[in-house]
mmCIF file of C-alpha atoms in Angstrom:
data_model
loop_
_atom_site.group_PDB
_atom_site.id
_atom_site.type_symbol
_atom_site.label_atom_id
_atom_site.label_comp_id
_atom_site.label_asym_id
_atom_site.label_seq_id
_atom_site.Cartn_x
_atom_site.Cartn_y
_atom_site.Cartn_z
ATOM 1 C CA MET A 252 157.313 26.858 146.233
ATOM 2 C CA ALA A 253 155.328 29.729 144.777
ATOM 3 C CA ASP A 254 152.813 31.515 146.960
ATOM 4 C CA ARG A 255 149.401 30.567 145.642
ATOM 5 C CA HIS A 256 147.878 33.753 147.118
ATOM 6 C CA SER A 257 150.268 36.210 145.475
ATOM 7 C CA SER A 258 148.496 37.957 142.607
ATOM 8 C CA PRO A 259 144.878 39.058 143.203
ATOM 9 C CA ARG A 260 145.531 42.477 141.638
ATOM 10 C CA ALA A 261 147.110 40.911 138.555
ATOM 11 C CA TYR A 262 144.167 38.512 138.348
ATOM 12 C CA LEU A 263 141.644 41.374 138.420
ATOM 13 C CA PHE A 264 143.654 43.431 135.927
ATOM 14 C CA GLY A 265 143.777 40.484 133.544
ATOM 15 C CA ALA A 266 140.081 39.739 133.978
ATOM 16 C CA LEU A 267 139.139 43.374 133.358
ATOM 17 C CA ALA A 268 141.381 43.732 130.288
ATOM 18 C CA ALA A 269 140.227 40.474 128.710
ATOM 19 C CA ARG A 270 136.527 41.065 129.369
ATOM 20 C CA THR A 271 136.649 44.688 128.210
ATOM 21 C CA GLY A 272 138.333 43.532 125.011
ATOM 22 C CA ASP A 273 135.699 40.836 124.585
ATOM 23 C CA ASP A 274 132.796 43.259 125.091
ATOM 24 C CA MET A 275 134.509 45.630 122.678
ATOM 25 C CA ALA A 276 135.134 42.933 120.067
ATOM 26 C CA GLY A 277 131.461 42.194 119.311
ATOM 27 C CA PRO A 278 130.359 45.700 118.298
ATOM 28 C CA ALA A 279 133.761 46.362 116.705
ATOM 29 C CA LEU A 280 133.402 43.289 114.477
ATOM 30 C CA LEU A 281 129.894 44.369 113.523
ATOM 31 C CA LEU A 282 131.103 47.843 112.550
ATOM 32 C CA ALA A 283 134.180 46.550 110.726
ATOM 33 C CA ALA A 284 132.250 43.945 108.754
ATOM 34 C CA LEU A 285 129.663 46.524 107.757
ATOM 35 C CA ALA A 286 132.342 49.006 106.701
ATOM 36 C CA LEU A 287 134.483 46.525 104.765
ATOM 37 C CA THR A 288 131.778 44.370 103.170
ATOM 38 C CA GLY A 289 128.765 46.702 103.078
ATOM 39 C CA SER A 290 126.482 43.872 104.180
ATOM 40 C CA ALA A 291 124.406 44.168 107.353
ATOM 41 C CA THR A 292 123.428 40.499 107.052
ATOM 42 C CA GLY A 293 127.064 39.476 106.753
ATOM 43 C CA ALA A 294 127.992 41.594 109.773
ATOM 44 C CA SER A 295 125.337 39.980 111.990
ATOM 45 C CA SER A 296 126.287 36.515 110.670
ATOM 46 C CA LEU A 297 129.896 37.164 111.654
ATOM 47 C CA LEU A 298 128.943 38.099 115.206
ATOM 48 C CA ALA A 299 126.659 35.067 115.457
ATOM 49 C CA ALA A 300 129.470 32.781 114.264
ATOM 50 C CA VAL A 301 131.835 34.038 116.981
ATOM 51 C CA THR A 302 129.155 33.706 119.666
ATOM 52 C CA VAL A 303 127.443 30.402 118.910
ATOM 53 C CA SER A 304 130.576 28.255 118.915
ATOM 54 C CA ALA A 305 131.364 29.281 122.496
ATOM 55 C CA ALA A 306 128.549 27.001 123.642
ATOM 56 C CA VAL A 307 130.493 24.052 122.216
ATOM 57 C CA GLY A 308 133.951 25.220 123.201
ATOM 58 C CA GLY A 309 133.148 25.917 126.848
ATOM 59 C CA PRO A 310 132.951 22.344 128.201
ATOM 60 C CA VAL A 311 135.976 21.180 126.198
ATOM 61 C CA LEU A 312 138.100 24.148 127.253
ATOM 62 C CA GLY A 313 137.045 23.649 130.864
ATOM 63 C CA ALA A 314 138.017 19.979 130.774
ATOM 64 C CA LEU A 315 141.430 20.847 129.323
ATOM 65 C CA LEU A 316 142.003 23.504 131.996
ATOM 66 C CA ASP A 317 141.103 21.023 134.742
ATOM 67 C CA ARG A 318 143.614 18.492 133.370
ATOM 68 C CA ALA A 319 146.459 20.995 132.908
ATOM 69 C CA ALA A 320 149.355 21.075 135.373
ATOM 70 C CA ARG A 321 149.560 24.858 134.818
ATOM 71 C CA PRO A 322 146.071 25.948 133.758
ATOM 72 C CA GLY A 323 147.120 29.593 133.745
ATOM 73 C CA ARG A 324 149.508 28.942 130.874
ATOM 74 C CA LEU A 325 146.824 27.157 128.885
ATOM 75 C CA LEU A 326 144.525 30.092 129.620
ATOM 76 C CA ALA A 327 147.177 32.531 128.399
ATOM 77 C CA GLY A 328 147.522 30.552 125.179
ATOM 78 C CA ALA A 329 143.756 30.595 124.664
ATOM 79 C CA LEU A 330 143.686 34.382 125.116
ATOM 80 C CA LEU A 331 146.485 34.920 122.603
ATOM 81 C CA LEU A 332 144.824 32.598 120.089
ATOM 82 C CA TYR A 333 141.509 34.414 120.557
ATOM 83 C CA ALA A 334 143.208 37.766 119.946
ATOM 84 C CA ALA A 335 145.009 36.341 116.911
ATOM 85 C CA GLY A 336 141.704 34.981 115.598
ATOM 86 C CA LEU A 337 140.189 38.467 115.744
ATOM 87 C CA ALA A 338 143.151 39.777 113.755
ATOM 88 C CA VAL A 339 142.751 37.030 111.129
ATOM 89 C CA ILE A 340 139.016 37.762 110.842
ATOM 90 C CA LEU A 341 139.767 41.446 110.316
ATOM 91 C CA GLY A 342 142.446 40.676 107.722
ATOM 92 C CA GLY A 343 140.058 38.435 105.808
ATOM 93 C CA LEU A 344 137.156 40.873 105.570
ATOM 94 C CA GLY A 345 136.878 42.017 101.988
ATOM 95 C CA HIS A 346 139.940 40.034 100.917
ATOM 96 C CA VAL A 347 138.930 36.358 101.127
ATOM 97 C CA PRO A 348 135.580 34.640 100.537
ATOM 98 C CA PHE A 349 133.220 35.545 103.376
ATOM 99 C CA ALA A 350 132.520 31.867 104.072
ATOM 100 C CA VAL A 351 136.202 31.413 104.974
ATOM 101 C CA THR A 352 136.008 34.346 107.384
ATOM 102 C CA LEU A 353 132.936 32.795 109.003
ATOM 103 C CA VAL A 354 134.842 29.535 109.556
ATOM 104 C CA VAL A 355 137.680 31.463 111.216
ATOM 105 C CA ALA A 356 135.090 33.228 113.401
ATOM 106 C CA VAL A 357 133.584 29.908 114.501
ATOM 107 C CA VAL A 358 137.022 28.517 115.424
ATOM 108 C CA THR A 359 137.921 31.728 117.258
ATOM 109 C CA GLY A 360 134.655 31.667 119.198
ATOM 110 C CA LEU A 361 135.475 28.228 120.622
ATOM 111 C CA LEU A 362 137.985 29.992 122.878
ATOM 112 C CA GLY A 363 135.536 32.642 124.108
ATOM 113 C CA PRO A 364 134.752 30.920 127.446
ATOM 114 C CA ALA A 365 138.393 31.454 128.457
ATOM 115 C CA LEU A 366 137.482 35.084 129.106
ATOM 116 C CA SER A 367 134.557 34.280 131.403
ATOM 117 C CA GLY A 368 134.193 30.943 133.175
ATOM 118 C CA GLY A 369 137.710 29.717 132.426
ATOM 119 C CA TRP A 370 139.194 32.784 134.112
ATOM 120 C CA THR A 371 136.852 32.895 137.107
ATOM 121 C CA ALA A 372 137.517 29.214 137.859
ATOM 122 C CA GLN A 373 141.105 30.122 138.768
ATOM 123 C CA LEU A 374 140.141 32.609 141.501
ATOM 124 C CA PRO A 375 140.414 30.209 144.507
ATOM 125 C CA ARG A 376 144.069 29.654 143.574
ATOM 126 C CA VAL A 377 144.766 33.386 143.851
ATOM 127 C CA VAL A 378 143.120 34.375 147.156
ATOM 128 C CA PRO A 379 142.809 32.568 150.499
ATOM 129 C CA ASP A 380 139.452 31.051 151.435
ATOM 130 C CA ASP A 381 138.555 33.781 153.931
ATOM 131 C CA ARG A 382 138.916 36.475 151.246
ATOM 132 C CA LEU A 383 137.115 34.577 148.501
ATOM 133 C CA PRO A 384 133.618 36.122 148.982
ATOM 134 C CA ARG A 385 134.913 39.682 148.525
ATOM 135 C CA ALA A 386 137.234 38.696 145.677
ATOM 136 C CA ASN A 387 134.320 36.904 144.021
ATOM 137 C CA ALA A 388 132.230 40.089 144.118
ATOM 138 C CA LEU A 389 135.123 42.103 142.667
ATOM 139 C CA ASP A 390 135.533 39.518 139.919
ATOM 140 C CA ALA A 391 131.836 39.808 139.042
ATOM 141 C CA MET A 392 132.263 43.594 138.931
ATOM 142 C CA THR A 393 134.766 43.246 136.093
ATOM 143 C CA PHE A 394 131.883 41.998 133.931
ATOM 144 C CA GLY A 395 129.913 45.148 134.764
ATOM 145 C CA VAL A 396 132.823 47.488 134.044
ATOM 146 C CA ALA A 397 133.569 45.654 130.796
ATOM 147 C CA GLY A 398 129.908 45.792 129.804
ATOM 148 C CA LEU A 399 129.970 49.565 130.159
ATOM 149 C CA ALA A 400 133.433 50.296 128.771
ATOM 150 C CA GLY A 401 133.677 47.780 125.922
ATOM 151 C CA PRO A 402 130.852 49.005 123.654
ATOM 152 C CA ALA A 403 131.685 52.647 124.423
ATOM 153 C CA LEU A 404 135.320 52.073 123.463
ATOM 154 C CA ALA A 405 134.279 50.272 120.292
ATOM 155 C CA GLY A 406 132.093 53.166 119.199
ATOM 156 C CA GLY A 407 134.593 55.837 120.213
ATOM 157 C CA VAL A 408 137.597 54.239 118.520
ATOM 158 C CA ALA A 409 135.553 53.435 115.411
ATOM 159 C CA GLU A 410 134.485 57.079 115.119
ATOM 160 C CA ALA A 411 137.969 58.426 115.766
ATOM 161 C CA ALA A 412 140.155 55.960 113.865
ATOM 162 C CA GLY A 413 137.881 53.612 111.930
ATOM 163 C CA ALA A 414 136.103 50.365 112.715
ATOM 164 C CA PRO A 415 139.083 48.112 111.815
ATOM 165 C CA THR A 416 141.182 49.939 114.417
ATOM 166 C CA ALA A 417 138.514 49.179 117.027
ATOM 167 C CA VAL A 418 138.942 45.447 116.328
ATOM 168 C CA VAL A 419 142.713 45.812 116.698
ATOM 169 C CA VAL A 420 142.325 47.587 120.055
ATOM 170 C CA ALA A 421 139.974 44.832 121.266
ATOM 171 C CA ALA A 422 142.519 42.180 120.279
ATOM 172 C CA VAL A 423 145.309 44.098 122.041
ATOM 173 C CA LEU A 424 143.278 44.318 125.266
ATOM 174 C CA ILE A 425 142.598 40.577 125.206
ATOM 175 C CA GLY A 426 146.245 39.826 124.509
ATOM 176 C CA ALA A 427 147.323 42.170 127.312
ATOM 177 C CA ALA A 428 145.661 39.815 129.796
ATOM 178 C CA ALA A 429 147.872 36.883 128.786
ATOM 179 C CA PRO A 430 150.824 37.717 131.108
ATOM 180 C CA ALA A 431 148.503 37.823 134.128
ATOM 181 C CA ALA A 432 147.023 34.471 133.096
ATOM 182 C CA TRP A 433 150.500 32.962 132.587
ATOM 183 C CA ARG A 434 151.464 33.851 136.174
ATOM 184 C CA LEU A 435 148.373 32.285 137.775
ATOM 185 C CA PRO A 436 149.394 29.717 140.407
ATOM 186 C CA PRO A 437 149.121 25.991 139.683
ATOM 187 C CA PRO A 438 146.677 23.764 141.578
ATOM 188 C CA ALA A 439 147.654 23.098 145.185
ATOM 189 C CA GLY A 440 149.125 19.704 146.052
ATOM 190 C CA PRO A 441 151.189 17.239 144.049
ATOM 191 C CA ALA A 442 150.307 16.544 140.432
ATOM 192 C CA PRO A 443 148.365 13.286 139.956
ATOM 193 C CA LYS A 444 150.528 10.372 138.803
ATOM 194 C CA ALA A 445 147.682 8.366 137.341
ATOM 195 C CA ARG A 446 147.058 8.500 133.624
ATOM 196 C CA PRO A 447 144.260 11.007 132.944
ATOM 197 C CA ALA A 448 140.898 9.687 131.850
ATOM 198 C CA PRO A 449 139.850 10.186 128.201
ATOM 199 C CA LEU A 450 138.529 13.646 127.426
ATOM 200 C CA THR A 451 135.039 12.280 126.767
ATOM 201 C CA GLY A 452 135.021 10.789 130.259
ATOM 202 C CA ALA A 453 136.131 14.081 131.743
ATOM 203 C CA LEU A 454 133.321 15.894 129.929
ATOM 204 C CA ALA A 455 130.786 13.404 131.265
ATOM 205 C CA ALA A 456 132.184 13.869 134.782
ATOM 206 C CA GLY A 457 131.705 17.612 134.508
ATOM 207 C CA VAL A 458 128.072 17.215 133.479
ATOM 208 C CA ARG A 459 127.503 14.741 136.323
ATOM 209 C CA ALA A 460 129.034 17.226 138.774
ATOM 210 C CA ILE A 461 126.497 19.874 137.766
ATOM 211 C CA VAL A 462 123.473 17.564 137.574
ATOM 212 C CA GLY A 463 124.403 15.430 140.570
ATOM 213 C CA ARG A 464 125.001 18.256 143.045
ATOM 214 C CA PRO A 465 121.624 19.889 143.705
ATOM 215 C CA PRO A 466 123.044 23.320 144.651
ATOM 216 C CA LEU A 467 124.949 23.429 141.360
ATOM 217 C CA ALA A 468 121.996 22.060 139.394
ATOM 218 C CA ARG A 469 119.541 24.631 140.691
ATOM 219 C CA ALA A 470 122.044 27.487 140.378
ATOM 220 C CA THR A 471 122.631 26.501 136.756
ATOM 221 C CA LEU A 472 118.919 26.131 135.970
ATOM 222 C CA THR A 473 118.082 29.442 137.623
ATOM 223 C CA SER A 474 120.850 31.312 135.804
ATOM 224 C CA VAL A 475 119.902 29.853 132.404
ATOM 225 C CA LEU A 476 116.271 30.927 132.815
ATOM 226 C CA SER A 477 117.408 34.390 133.889
ATOM 227 C CA CYS A 478 119.702 34.648 130.857
ATOM 228 C CA THR A 479 116.872 33.578 128.568
ATOM 229 C CA ALA A 480 114.799 36.439 129.965
ATOM 230 C CA GLN A 481 117.756 38.803 129.479
ATOM 231 C CA GLY A 482 118.052 37.708 125.845
ATOM 232 C CA LEU A 483 114.371 38.473 125.311
ATOM 233 C CA MET A 484 114.801 41.866 126.945
ATOM 234 C CA ALA A 485 117.988 42.805 125.060
ATOM 235 C CA ALA A 486 116.412 42.086 121.678
ATOM 236 C CA CYS A 487 113.439 44.319 122.592
ATOM 237 C CA LEU A 488 115.551 47.325 123.628
ATOM 238 C CA PRO A 489 116.009 48.927 120.166
ATOM 239 C CA LEU A 490 112.234 48.826 119.604
ATOM 240 C CA LEU A 491 111.641 50.189 123.088
ATOM 241 C CA GLY A 492 114.029 53.054 122.403
ATOM 242 C CA GLU A 493 112.362 53.783 119.077
ATOM 243 C CA ARG A 494 108.783 53.728 120.336
ATOM 244 C CA ALA A 495 109.142 55.216 123.791
ATOM 245 C CA LEU A 496 112.273 57.380 123.736
ATOM 246 C CA GLY A 497 112.440 58.717 120.189
ATOM 247 C CA GLY A 498 115.220 56.586 118.716
ATOM 248 C CA ALA A 499 116.464 53.010 118.541
ATOM 249 C CA GLY A 500 119.875 54.147 119.775
ATOM 250 C CA PHE A 501 118.353 55.027 123.133
ATOM 251 C CA GLY A 502 117.840 51.296 123.664
ATOM 252 C CA ALA A 503 121.603 51.016 124.199
ATOM 253 C CA ALA A 504 121.328 53.759 126.815
ATOM 254 C CA LEU A 505 118.731 51.664 128.640
ATOM 255 C CA LEU A 506 121.171 48.752 128.639
ATOM 256 C CA SER A 507 123.826 51.065 130.081
ATOM 257 C CA CYS A 508 121.416 51.954 132.912
ATOM 258 C CA ALA A 509 121.142 48.255 133.775
ATOM 259 C CA ALA A 510 124.906 47.746 133.544
ATOM 260 C CA LEU A 511 125.630 50.734 135.768
ATOM 261 C CA SER A 512 123.145 49.715 138.464
ATOM 262 C CA ALA A 513 124.525 46.154 138.356
ATOM 263 C CA LEU A 514 128.002 47.541 138.921
ATOM 264 C CA VAL A 515 126.859 49.659 141.888
ATOM 265 C CA ALA A 516 124.949 46.729 143.408
ATOM 266 C CA ASN A 517 128.021 44.506 143.114
ATOM 267 C CA ALA A 518 130.154 47.197 144.731
ATOM 268 C CA VAL A 519 127.837 47.020 147.744
ATOM 269 C CA PHE A 520 128.144 43.228 147.763
ATOM 270 C CA ALA A 521 131.930 43.527 147.648
ATOM 271 C CA ARG A 522 131.738 45.720 150.759
ATOM 272 C CA TYR A 523 129.349 43.337 152.563
ATOM 273 C CA PRO A 524 129.966 39.940 150.909
ATOM 274 C CA ARG A 525 128.215 37.888 153.603
ATOM 275 C CA ALA A 526 125.147 40.101 154.068
ATOM 276 C CA VAL A 527 122.841 37.725 152.159
ATOM 277 C CA ALA A 528 123.378 34.038 151.419
ATOM 278 C CA PRO A 529 124.184 33.485 147.716
ATOM 279 C CA ASP A 530 121.497 30.792 147.407
ATOM 280 C CA THR A 531 118.888 33.319 148.523
ATOM 281 C CA VAL A 532 120.099 35.883 145.987
ATOM 282 C CA LEU A 533 119.857 33.284 143.210
ATOM 283 C CA TRP A 534 116.087 32.877 143.554
ATOM 284 C CA ALA A 535 115.203 36.381 144.780
ATOM 285 C CA ALA A 536 117.029 38.362 142.079
ATOM 286 C CA PRO A 537 114.985 36.916 139.177
ATOM 287 C CA LEU A 538 111.784 37.961 140.941
ATOM 288 C CA LEU A 539 113.038 41.558 141.023
ATOM 289 C CA GLN A 540 113.957 41.290 137.349
ATOM 290 C CA ALA A 541 110.521 39.867 136.526
ATOM 291 C CA ALA A 542 108.778 42.782 138.261
ATOM 292 C CA ALA A 543 111.051 45.235 136.438
ATOM 293 C CA LEU A 544 110.324 43.690 133.027
ATOM 294 C CA ALA A 545 106.588 43.833 133.724
ATOM 295 C CA LEU A 546 107.034 47.525 134.546
ATOM 296 C CA ALA A 547 108.939 48.037 131.279
ATOM 297 C CA ALA A 548 105.977 46.572 129.388
ATOM 298 C CA THR A 549 104.011 49.735 130.220
ATOM 299 C CA GLY A 550 106.237 51.580 127.723
ATOM 300 C CA ARG A 551 106.367 54.834 129.692
ATOM 301 C CA PRO A 552 109.807 56.509 129.527
ATOM 302 C CA ALA A 553 110.253 56.992 133.278
ATOM 303 C CA ALA A 554 109.051 53.456 133.909
ATOM 304 C CA LEU A 555 111.554 52.121 131.372
ATOM 305 C CA VAL A 556 114.496 53.816 133.075
ATOM 306 C CA ALA A 557 113.361 52.637 136.513
ATOM 307 C CA ALA A 558 112.832 49.135 135.158
ATOM 308 C CA MET A 559 116.338 48.913 133.678
ATOM 309 C CA VAL A 560 117.880 50.167 136.920
ATOM 310 C CA ALA A 561 115.970 47.461 138.804
ATOM 311 C CA VAL A 562 117.030 44.811 136.285
ATOM 312 C CA GLY A 563 120.668 45.680 136.953
ATOM 313 C CA ILE A 564 120.197 45.654 140.726
ATOM 314 C CA GLY A 565 119.042 42.056 140.395
ATOM 315 C CA GLU A 566 121.438 40.987 137.645
ATOM 316 C CA GLY A 567 124.700 42.100 139.265
ATOM 317 C CA PRO A 568 124.315 40.364 142.643
ATOM 318 C CA GLN A 569 122.862 37.298 140.931
ATOM 319 C CA LEU A 570 126.097 36.852 138.971
ATOM 320 C CA THR A 571 128.139 37.245 142.158
ATOM 321 C CA ALA A 572 125.926 34.695 143.909
ATOM 322 C CA LEU A 573 126.232 32.260 141.002
ATOM 323 C CA PHE A 574 130.018 32.435 141.151
ATOM 324 C CA ALA A 575 129.931 31.970 144.931
ATOM 325 C CA VAL A 576 127.842 28.791 144.671
ATOM 326 C CA ARG A 577 130.078 27.386 141.936
ATOM 327 C CA HIS A 578 133.218 28.108 143.962
ATOM 328 C CA ARG A 579 131.629 26.511 147.019
ATOM 329 C CA GLU A 580 130.245 23.403 145.350
ATOM 330 C CA ALA A 581 132.487 22.564 142.388
ATOM 331 C CA PRO A 582 135.061 19.811 142.930
ATOM 332 C CA ASP A 583 138.569 21.182 142.447
ATOM 333 C CA ARG A 584 139.367 18.669 139.729
ATOM 334 C CA LEU A 585 136.294 19.785 137.731
ATOM 335 C CA ARG A 586 136.141 23.464 138.698
ATOM 336 C CA SER A 587 137.036 24.955 135.312
ATOM 337 C CA GLN A 588 134.608 22.669 133.510
ATOM 338 C CA VAL A 589 131.763 23.562 135.864
ATOM 339 C CA PHE A 590 132.370 27.258 135.206
ATOM 340 C CA THR A 591 132.809 27.010 131.432
ATOM 341 C CA THR A 592 129.899 24.591 130.958
ATOM 342 C CA GLY A 593 127.671 26.849 133.034
ATOM 343 C CA ALA A 594 128.761 29.860 130.981
ATOM 344 C CA SER A 595 128.010 27.977 127.762
ATOM 345 C CA LEU A 596 124.528 27.062 128.948
ATOM 346 C CA LYS A 597 123.837 30.671 129.894
ATOM 347 C CA MET A 598 124.976 31.873 126.484
ATOM 348 C CA THR A 599 122.687 29.334 124.860
ATOM 349 C CA GLY A 600 119.765 30.549 126.973
ATOM 350 C CA PHE A 601 120.493 34.154 126.025
ATOM 351 C CA ALA A 602 120.628 33.223 122.335
ATOM 352 C CA VAL A 603 117.312 31.344 122.559
ATOM 353 C CA GLY A 604 115.679 34.328 124.245
ATOM 354 C CA ALA A 605 117.043 36.771 121.680
ATOM 355 C CA ALA A 606 115.863 34.557 118.812
ATOM 356 C CA ALA A 607 112.368 34.234 120.288
ATOM 357 C CA ALA A 608 112.082 37.973 120.878
ATOM 358 C CA GLY A 609 111.880 38.810 117.163
ATOM 359 C CA PRO A 610 108.559 37.116 116.349
ATOM 360 C CA LEU A 611 107.175 37.911 119.796
ATOM 361 C CA ALA A 612 107.957 41.637 119.475
ATOM 362 C CA GLY A 613 106.472 41.601 115.978
ATOM 363 C CA TRP A 614 103.258 40.308 117.480
ATOM 364 C CA SER A 615 103.340 42.613 120.522
ATOM 365 C CA LEU A 616 106.264 44.432 122.134
ATOM 366 C CA PRO A 617 104.566 44.584 125.574
ATOM 367 C CA GLY A 618 103.691 40.910 125.120
ATOM 368 C CA ALA A 619 107.346 40.050 124.464
ATOM 369 C CA LEU A 620 108.390 41.890 127.639
ATOM 370 C CA LEU A 621 105.718 40.073 129.650
ATOM 371 C CA VAL A 622 107.017 36.754 128.294
ATOM 372 C CA ALA A 623 110.481 37.853 129.447
ATOM 373 C CA ALA A 624 109.042 38.706 132.865
ATOM 374 C CA GLY A 625 107.351 35.313 133.084
ATOM 375 C CA THR A 626 110.558 33.531 132.103
ATOM 376 C CA ALA A 627 112.505 35.353 134.804
ATOM 377 C CA ALA A 628 109.790 34.616 137.368
ATOM 378 C CA LEU A 629 110.039 30.890 136.533
ATOM 379 C CA ALA A 630 113.580 30.895 137.901
ATOM 380 C CA ALA A 631 112.327 31.058 141.504
ATOM 381 C CA PRO A 632 110.066 27.956 141.439
ATOM 382 C CA ALA A 633 112.715 26.187 139.322
ATOM 383 C CA PHE A 634 115.233 26.861 142.084
ATOM 384 C CA PHE A 635 113.029 25.232 144.720
ATOM 385 C CA ALA A 636 112.010 22.397 142.401
ATOM 386 C CA VAL A 637 115.541 21.014 142.638
ATOM 387 C CA ARG A 638 115.653 19.497 146.085
ATOM 388 C CA THR A 639 118.946 19.566 147.936
ATOM 389 C CA ALA A 640 120.262 16.536 149.745
ATOM 390 C CA ASP A 641 120.366 16.641 153.519
ATOM 391 C CA ARG A 642 124.021 17.270 154.127
ATOM 392 C CA PRO A 643 125.889 19.766 156.272
ATOM 393 C CA ALA A 644 126.427 23.095 154.585
ATOM 394 C CA ARG A 645 130.007 24.242 154.164
ATOM 395 C CA PRO A 646 130.985 27.742 155.147
ATOM 396 C CA ALA A 647 131.062 30.270 152.322
ATOM 397 C CA GLY A 648 134.456 30.461 150.720
ATOM 398 C CA THR A 649 135.467 26.845 151.364
ATOM 399 C CA THR A 650 136.263 24.549 148.483
ATOM 400 C CA THR A 651 135.624 20.919 147.729
ATOM 401 C CA ARG A 652 138.752 18.802 147.440
ATOM 402 C CA ALA A 653 137.004 15.905 145.738
#
């Protein structure tokens, strides 16, 4: 029998490659579409098409992963199909009707959650329970590294070899993660002999698992509100860079400040994974982010940099804490669906925040940032509004075998 705790390094390599490729793919697609079609509207529509469908694909992909005898192989297939979809999108730009390319982008985006929640859900099968907290922090760090490296790679490759080449490199990175996914261990224990329930029933069970378990429900609600605030903030960054720092491009530098501080904060959590309970981090981190966004509303350059550093210090550990609660509370048979559904809800919250930021920033940029601060601050009372049942707490790192 295969050792189910045999490949944590391969897991982290695969996660880092796939997520770096994913963070590279967005800006690379934007640049390629602009270069090959000459339409800024078409370029943004293409990115939106890839992103929005992930909210639909997440729960379905999670349910399929939970039902698979070898979820790693299904995950590997999803990664290869995602990479192939990027290649088809690139091949269609300027050669087929743009509407067809948009349809391909929507279909490709359905597989996006494989790179985030679908991958993280497999972590308890790779490391033993006593090492899960540290491995969880390292897994969250791959998002921070990818967030820094992906856009930088996209810009660098596009400048050196052209925007289409940047899309190809992103697809190659995503595909390079497939062997690591293929080798992920299967679920522990014998395969169920009973006929699986219909997919619709499995989807309903996943939703009930999130809503019916108060720790999962409040972690999900808190993270969605935080992501909505992050969407508001991200859409304001170009204007902030233009008005306070002398150029819209400096807004990306502010985002890099947040990503770097998030990475450093998660490195500390990886060193001391049990220093603070994850449930505490979930409600405390948004308060730090809210204070930072209120500071950013002042518009002063030094305050902006300090604010973005503080945002990252809250954002990084909050992601680690969210993963820890999901690993602790999700039933094994629904683990992938809990992760992918949660990721889809967060993406939806981010999109709503980004969409609302446009008219709000047009009315008042400081006002939009204060709305973002208020949204983040709401996460704390929302956390406590969901009352937990009186039941014994399980030690961190243990899993539910329901």
